XYZ file of C-alpha atoms in Angstrom:
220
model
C -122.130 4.372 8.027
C -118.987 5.949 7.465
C -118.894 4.864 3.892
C -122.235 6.997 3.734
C -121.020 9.867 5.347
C -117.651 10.129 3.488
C -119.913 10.045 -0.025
C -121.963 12.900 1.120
C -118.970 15.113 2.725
C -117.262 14.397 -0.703
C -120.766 15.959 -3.077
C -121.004 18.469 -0.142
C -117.327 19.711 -1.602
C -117.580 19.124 -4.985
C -120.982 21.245 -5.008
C -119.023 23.946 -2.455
C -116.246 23.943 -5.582
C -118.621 24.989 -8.131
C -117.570 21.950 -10.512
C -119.846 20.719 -12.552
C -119.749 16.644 -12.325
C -122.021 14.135 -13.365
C -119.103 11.456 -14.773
C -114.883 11.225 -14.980
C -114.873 9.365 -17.722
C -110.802 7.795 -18.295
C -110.511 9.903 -21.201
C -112.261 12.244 -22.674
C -113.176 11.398 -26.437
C -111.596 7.895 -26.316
C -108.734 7.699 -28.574
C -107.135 10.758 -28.112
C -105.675 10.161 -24.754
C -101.938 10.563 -25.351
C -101.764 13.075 -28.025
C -102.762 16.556 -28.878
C -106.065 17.734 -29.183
C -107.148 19.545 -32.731
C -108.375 23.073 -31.959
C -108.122 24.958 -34.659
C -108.679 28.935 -34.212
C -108.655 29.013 -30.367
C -106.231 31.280 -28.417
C -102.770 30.025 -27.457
C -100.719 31.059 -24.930
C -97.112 30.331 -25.547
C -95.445 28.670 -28.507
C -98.214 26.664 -30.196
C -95.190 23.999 -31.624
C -94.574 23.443 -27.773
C -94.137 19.584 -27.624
C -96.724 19.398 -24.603
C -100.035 20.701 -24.807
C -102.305 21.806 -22.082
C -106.030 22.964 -22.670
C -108.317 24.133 -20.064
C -112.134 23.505 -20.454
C -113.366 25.997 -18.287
C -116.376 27.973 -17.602
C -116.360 31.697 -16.435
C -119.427 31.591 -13.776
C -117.110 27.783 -12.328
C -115.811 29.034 -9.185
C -113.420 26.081 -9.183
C -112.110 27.530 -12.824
C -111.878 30.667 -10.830
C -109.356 29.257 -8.075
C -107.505 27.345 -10.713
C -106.335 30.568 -12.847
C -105.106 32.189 -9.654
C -103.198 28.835 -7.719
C -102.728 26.242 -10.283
C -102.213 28.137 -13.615
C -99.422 30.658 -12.373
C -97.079 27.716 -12.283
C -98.004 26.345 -15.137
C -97.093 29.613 -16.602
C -94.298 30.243 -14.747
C -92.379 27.094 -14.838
C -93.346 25.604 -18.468
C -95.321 28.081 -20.377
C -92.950 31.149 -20.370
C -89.796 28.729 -21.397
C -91.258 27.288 -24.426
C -92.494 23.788 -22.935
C -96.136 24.235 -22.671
C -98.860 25.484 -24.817
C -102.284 26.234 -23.181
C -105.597 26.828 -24.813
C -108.468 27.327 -23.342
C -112.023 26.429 -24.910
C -115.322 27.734 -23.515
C -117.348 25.378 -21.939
C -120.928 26.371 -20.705
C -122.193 24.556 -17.849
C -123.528 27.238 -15.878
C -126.616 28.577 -18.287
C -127.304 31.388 -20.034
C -124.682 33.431 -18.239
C -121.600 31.312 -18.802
C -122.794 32.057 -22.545
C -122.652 35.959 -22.031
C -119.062 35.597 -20.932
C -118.309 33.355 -23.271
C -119.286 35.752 -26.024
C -117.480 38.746 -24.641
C -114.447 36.889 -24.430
C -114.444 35.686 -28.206
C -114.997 39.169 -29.011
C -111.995 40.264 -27.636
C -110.113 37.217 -28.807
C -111.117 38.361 -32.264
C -110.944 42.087 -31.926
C -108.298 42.451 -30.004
C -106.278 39.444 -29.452
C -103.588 40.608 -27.587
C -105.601 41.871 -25.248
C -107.159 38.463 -24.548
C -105.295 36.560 -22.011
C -105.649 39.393 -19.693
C -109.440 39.914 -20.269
C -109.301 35.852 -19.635
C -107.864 36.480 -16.257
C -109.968 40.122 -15.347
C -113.175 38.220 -16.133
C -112.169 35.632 -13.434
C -111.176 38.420 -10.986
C -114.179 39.929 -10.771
C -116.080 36.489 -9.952
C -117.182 37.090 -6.620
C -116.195 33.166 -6.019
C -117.839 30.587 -3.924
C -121.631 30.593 -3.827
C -121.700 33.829 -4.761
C -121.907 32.330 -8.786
C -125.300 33.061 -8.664
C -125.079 36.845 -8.251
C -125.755 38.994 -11.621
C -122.271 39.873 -11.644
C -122.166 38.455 -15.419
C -124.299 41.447 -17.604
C -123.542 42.337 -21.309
C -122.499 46.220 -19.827
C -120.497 44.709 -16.919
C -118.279 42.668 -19.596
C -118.083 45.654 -21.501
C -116.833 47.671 -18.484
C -114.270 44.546 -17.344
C -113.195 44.769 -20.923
C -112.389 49.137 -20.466
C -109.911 47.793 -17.257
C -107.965 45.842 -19.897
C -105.043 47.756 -22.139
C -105.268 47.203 -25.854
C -108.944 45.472 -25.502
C -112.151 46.954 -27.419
C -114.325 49.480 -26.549
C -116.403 48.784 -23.242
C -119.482 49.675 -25.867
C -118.738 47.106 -28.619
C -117.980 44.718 -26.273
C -121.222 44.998 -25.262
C -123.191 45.050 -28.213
C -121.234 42.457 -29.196
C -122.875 40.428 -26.313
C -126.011 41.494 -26.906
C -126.408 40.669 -30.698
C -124.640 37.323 -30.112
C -122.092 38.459 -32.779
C -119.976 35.566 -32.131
C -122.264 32.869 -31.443
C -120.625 30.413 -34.715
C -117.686 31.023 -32.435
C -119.572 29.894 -28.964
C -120.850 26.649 -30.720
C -117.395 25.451 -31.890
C -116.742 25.593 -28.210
C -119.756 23.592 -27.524
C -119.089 20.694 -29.949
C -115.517 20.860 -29.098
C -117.113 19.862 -25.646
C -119.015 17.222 -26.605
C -116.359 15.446 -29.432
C -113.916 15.199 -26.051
C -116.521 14.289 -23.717
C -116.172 17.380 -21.346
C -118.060 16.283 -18.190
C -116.773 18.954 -15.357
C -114.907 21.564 -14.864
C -112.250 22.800 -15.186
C -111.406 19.735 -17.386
C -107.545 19.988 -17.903
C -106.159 17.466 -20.530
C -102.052 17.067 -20.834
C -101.662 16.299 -24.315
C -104.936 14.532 -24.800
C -105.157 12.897 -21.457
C -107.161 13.850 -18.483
C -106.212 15.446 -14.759
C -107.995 13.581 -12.296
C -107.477 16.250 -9.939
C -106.897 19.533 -11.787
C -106.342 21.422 -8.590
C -103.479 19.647 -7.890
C -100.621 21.104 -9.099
C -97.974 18.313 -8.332
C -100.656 16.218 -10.497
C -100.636 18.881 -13.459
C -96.673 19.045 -12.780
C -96.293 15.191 -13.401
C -98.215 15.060 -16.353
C -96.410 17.812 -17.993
C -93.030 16.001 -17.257
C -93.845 13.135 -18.139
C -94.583 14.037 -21.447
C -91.771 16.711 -21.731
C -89.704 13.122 -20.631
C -90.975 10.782 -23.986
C -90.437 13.850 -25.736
C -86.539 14.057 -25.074
């Protein structure tokens, strides 16, 4: 009976957590656990020679991606990231419908626009996700992208934006995402991978911590 219980408290969470689950496989994509994923073309924060690569596959409308960029990915930025250590890219990854495809869209057309202005649309997008069951809310609207995109310095217009949205302008760029998901196997998220290998628990920072070390360690 407890067995029971503890396996329905545990979906109860993951379901409360917004991540989408339906199999951890041991690594995603097979072979490449251990070394660097190819991504060609997709933003990079940080030097992208770093010897330790860390790649988010997130989803805007994921609350759980939501609470990782504000607890787990300020250290990663803090403590490896800003000194050269760690690279992190971050690939779209649509597993909440029609809406995580809106976002997705606005935020390759500032990554192409304006790309300096992305990592801080990135992380305005996730601020105004109203978090926890809330996911479902129309907060995620081709003109409310457009306005999240006017709060950000250096980023396009709120109106192209947009229309950018709305005519699917950079759909070729939203389907590289996709099959990017599927070649690695991308079955929740956020999926983090550490050079290739997947984070069990991605919001766990001592877990992201040691897998960053230890690769920083085989690198020295």
């Amino acid at each position: 009976m407890k067995s029971k219980i503890l396996v329905i408290v545990t979906a109860v969470v993951f379901v409360a957590m917004g991540v989408f689950l339906i199999t951890r496989p041991d690594n995603p994509g097979g072979s490449q656990a251990g070394s660097k994923l190819e991504l060609d073309n997709q933003p990079v924060m940080g030097e992208e020679d770093a010897p330790v690569q860390v790649v988010e596959f997130g989803d805007y409308k994921c609350p759980a991606c939501k609470s990782w960029s504000q607890t787990v990915f300020p250290k990663l930025q803090e403590n490896y990231i800003n000194s050269g250590d760690v690279s992190f890219t971050y690939v779209n990854t649509l597993f909440h419908g029609e809406k995580s495809r809106l976002a997705a869209l606005a935020s390759e057309s500032v990554w192409d626009r304006s790309p300096e202005a992305f990592w801080s649309y990135h992380q305005t997008i996730f601020e105004n996700h109203p978090g926890g069951q809330s996911q479902d809310e129309a907060w995620v609207t081709p003109d409310s992208l457009g306005d999240m995109a006017a709060q950000v310095d250096g980023a396009p217009a709120a109106e192209q934006v947009a229309e950018d949205v709305q005519q699917g302008t950079y759909e070729e760029q939203v389907s590289t995402d996709e099959s990017l998901v599927d070649e690695y196997n991308i079955q929740f998220t956020p999926s983090i991978l550490v050079n290739g290998t997947l984070i069990e628990d991605p919001m766990d920072w001592e877990s992201v911590q040691a897998a960053v070390e230890e690769e920083l360690n085989q690198e020295s």
